Amino acid sequence: MATEFHNLQELRHSASLANKVFIQRDYSEGTTCRFQTKFPSELESRIERKLFEDTVKTLNNYYTEAEKIGGQSYLEGCLACSTAYLIFLCMETRYEKVLKKISKYIQEQNEKIFAPRGLLITDPIERGMRVIEISIYEDRGSSGSSSGSSSVSGSTAR
Amino acid sequence: MMKNCEYQQIDPRALSVLPQSAQNNTEKTVQRSRRKWEVFPGKNRFFCDGRIILASQSGVLPLTLGLIIVTCGLFFAFDCPFLVKHLTVFIPVIGGALFVFVVFSLLRTSFTDPGILPRATPDEAADIEKQIDTSGSSTYRPPPRTKEILINQQVVKLKYCFTCKMFRPPRTSHCSLCDNCVERFDHHCPWVGNCVGKRNYRFFYSFIISLSFLTSFIFGCVITHITLRSQEGKSLVQSIQESPARYPFLVICFFSIWSILGLSGFHTYLIASNLTTNEDIKGSWSSKRCAEESGNPYSYNSIITNCCATLCGPMPPSLIDRRGFLSLDEAIPAVSASEIELPPFTVKSDAHMCTQSTKDVLERMVHSYDVHGLCPPATPKTTPLDLEVSGPAAASSEPSLSAGCLPQDARQPVVPPCPPFSRSNKRRDSLHSINPAFRLASPSPSLSRTTFILGDAPDNGFIPLP
């Protein structure tokens, strides 16, 4: 059974990394950034399916917003072209603004939902937007419970 | 490096705290924290502390710049005074604006990250390998690793990149010159000295379009100049004879116009149909190649939308984070993965791993060679992970340790004698090795390889650590 952690700090200091789950990209709609919402089996005992899916769907929505091709992006593109792209030295692109929103959201989710369940999400930008990495932690003291979370990687030290 | 080992061993803090954090602390006091560009595994060069990125060979970028500057210089020096007098002052103004735009676009194309995908972390690579293993055949044969996915109801094959250790996203290709996977890879342009990919395609396009305008403009002005001179009573031949020096450049200009105009036209076609040069050359979406009706799944089926999406779409950020600082978390997994494809990473970021445990590692390597032979069974033993961790890492960084540790090159031709076990064990190890508390005892393929190689070079022995 998952051990309880009170906050993110405690998670980092008292827990040890047991496993990592990777949520891969979903390319069914093209090359835009989307992640699969399929619930991985390793997290079954750790977090409710709905919470997980909501998180991934919100992230997908953020990325769709960042990559949306519409009036604002055209304006930005034309302005950039006319200033020989020098405007990017002073201005932050829309994508970067949304990325900041995303990291704040992930931080929030980690603090409120994932850390209390012994999980941590890594921002996809740190993994080249390829995967959402979810680290599964176990309490250092309870070595006996390590078997539950490491089902994927096969046998553990016994 | 040996000095670092000495330094760490006598550091009083190392006695009271965990070895790992002590090494990190001392390492930081000894060396400044590194930025990520310094340990970048691809063949790129970085300037201005990571702000500017270039391919490993600048190709003919200096030549391109030189040609543009010299041609424009000659134009401004010889033709503009005459044309300003006889026509209008706007000629050098337009020429100047075009010139500035061309140079900016060129430099922007050359110095921008084209959309390089960072290589997979060891954990990711392990996860992917595991998935391939479970679905593949039981005997180990390196399969052509492709994965089929559906994009807009069309089957697309994703290839596995052996260098970057991941399945390449669609439209991504690995550039062998730069040794990177680049998103929406168009081509590697030697004139620009960089790959052309997702992030710098619009700069490249604006470069060739503005260059077409510039060369046409200069050519037109020079022709006008000669015509006007000959109309003033001199013959055409006499006009040319007056300043013969610049006419070779005119000839160059004439020929380059056709190639540049041709290239601009080609890329305009590519943008309108949302294709890359790579896809066009390979004929990925041509109807002749595929039996069933299959178009380009990325096209929006409207020329205007395609153009806008490619040129005016949102500017994606650079994924490689060149100027970020290396965190200790990133340094440690790189060490424990013992990936031969990432030797620079392991070399530079795990200086702190050269510890007393290396001595233990070397001692155990001797024992395991004697006891286990070439292919140890995959049962948990108390082989510490340091073996896998510091062997290759130390080898690639220190010549004095190389005799004792694995020489980097020697690992490559060695085929693991027990591949199925080795691979699965190695992946298990790399997952657990991040946390020192999980020093699992599964023997790794590095162990088997280590013992194999040591058998080849028994005379080297082990360098006794001072």
Coordinates of C-alpha atoms in Angstrom, one line a residue, chain A residues 16-20 22 24 27-31 66-69 73-74 76-78 81 84-86 88 93-96 99 125 127-131 133 140 146 150 152-157, chain B residues 101 104 108 117-121 123-124 127-128 130-131 149-152 158 166 169-171 202-203 206 298 300 305 308-309 312-317 319 330 428 431-432 434-435 437-438 440:
Chain A
S16 CA 13.7 6.7 -2.2
L17 CA 13.0 6.3 -5.9
A18 CA 11.5 3.0 -6.7
N19 CA 10.4 3.2 -10.3
K20 CA 9.6 5.6 -13.1
F22 CA 6.8 7.2 -18.8
Q24 CA 4.5 8.6 -24.2
Y27 CA 0.6 11.2 -32.4
S28 CA -2.8 10.3 -33.6
E29 CA -3.6 13.9 -34.5
G30 CA -0.3 14.8 -36.1
T31 CA 2.9 16.3 -34.7
A66 CA 0.5 27.0 -27.0
E67 CA 0.6 25.6 -30.5
K68 CA -2.6 27.0 -31.7
I69 CA -2.4 28.5 -35.2
S73 CA 0.3 33.5 -33.8
Y74 CA 0.1 35.0 -37.3
E76 CA 3.4 37.4 -33.9
G77 CA 5.0 35.7 -36.9
C78 CA 4.5 38.6 -39.2
C81 CA 9.5 38.7 -39.8
A84 CA 14.1 40.5 -39.0
Y85 CA 13.3 38.4 -35.9
L86 CA 15.0 40.8 -33.6
F88 CA 12.4 37.9 -30.1
T93 CA 6.9 34.2 -27.5
R94 CA 3.5 32.9 -26.7
Y95 CA 4.8 29.4 -26.5
E96 CA 7.2 30.4 -23.7
L99 CA 5.3 26.9 -20.9
I125 CA 10.1 20.2 -21.3
R127 CA 12.7 15.5 -21.2
G128 CA 12.5 17.2 -24.7
M129 CA 8.7 17.0 -24.8
R130 CA 8.9 13.3 -25.4
V131 CA 7.5 11.9 -22.3
E133 CA 8.0 11.1 -16.4
R140 CA 13.0 4.5 3.0
S146 CA 8.9 -2.0 -2.2
S150 CA 8.3 -2.3 -8.8
V152 CA 7.3 -3.7 -14.0
S153 CA 11.0 -4.0 -13.5
G154 CA 10.9 -7.5 -12.4
S155 CA 12.5 -8.9 -9.4
T156 CA 13.9 -6.7 -6.7
A157 CA 16.6 -7.5 -4.2
Chain B
F101 CA 17.7 41.4 -44.0
F104 CA 20.3 38.7 -40.4
R108 CA 19.7 33.6 -37.5
L117 CA 15.8 16.6 -29.7
P118 CA 17.8 15.8 -26.5
R119 CA 18.8 12.2 -26.2
A120 CA 16.7 9.9 -24.1
T121 CA 17.7 9.6 -20.4
D123 CA 15.6 5.5 -17.6
E124 CA 13.6 6.3 -20.7
D127 CA 11.6 1.7 -20.5
I128 CA 11.5 1.7 -24.2
K130 CA 11.7 -3.2 -22.0
Q131 CA 8.6 -2.6 -24.1
I149 CA 1.2 4.5 -35.4
L150 CA -1.8 6.2 -36.9
I151 CA -1.7 9.8 -37.8
N152 CA -5.0 11.2 -39.1
L158 CA 8.4 5.6 -36.5
M166 CA 14.3 6.7 -28.6
P169 CA 8.7 11.4 -33.5
P170 CA 7.2 11.7 -36.9
R171 CA 9.1 14.0 -39.3
R202 CA 11.3 30.1 -41.4
F203 CA 14.6 31.9 -41.1
S206 CA 13.3 34.2 -45.5
Y298 CA 0.4 16.6 -42.0
Y300 CA -4.0 20.9 -44.0
T305 CA -3.1 27.2 -44.2
C308 CA 0.8 30.1 -42.5
A309 CA 1.3 27.0 -40.3
C312 CA 3.7 32.1 -39.1
G313 CA 3.1 29.3 -36.7
P314 CA 4.1 29.6 -33.0
M315 CA 7.8 29.5 -32.4
P316 CA 8.6 26.4 -30.5
P317 CA 11.2 26.7 -27.7
L319 CA 14.4 21.7 -26.1
E330 CA 21.2 14.7 -14.1
R428 CA 17.0 -3.3 -14.2
L431 CA 16.5 1.9 -13.1
H432 CA 17.6 1.1 -9.6
I434 CA 19.8 6.1 -9.4
N435 CA 19.2 5.5 -5.7
A437 CA 19.7 2.6 -1.4
F438 CA 18.8 0.2 -4.2
L440 CA 20.8 -4.3 -6.5

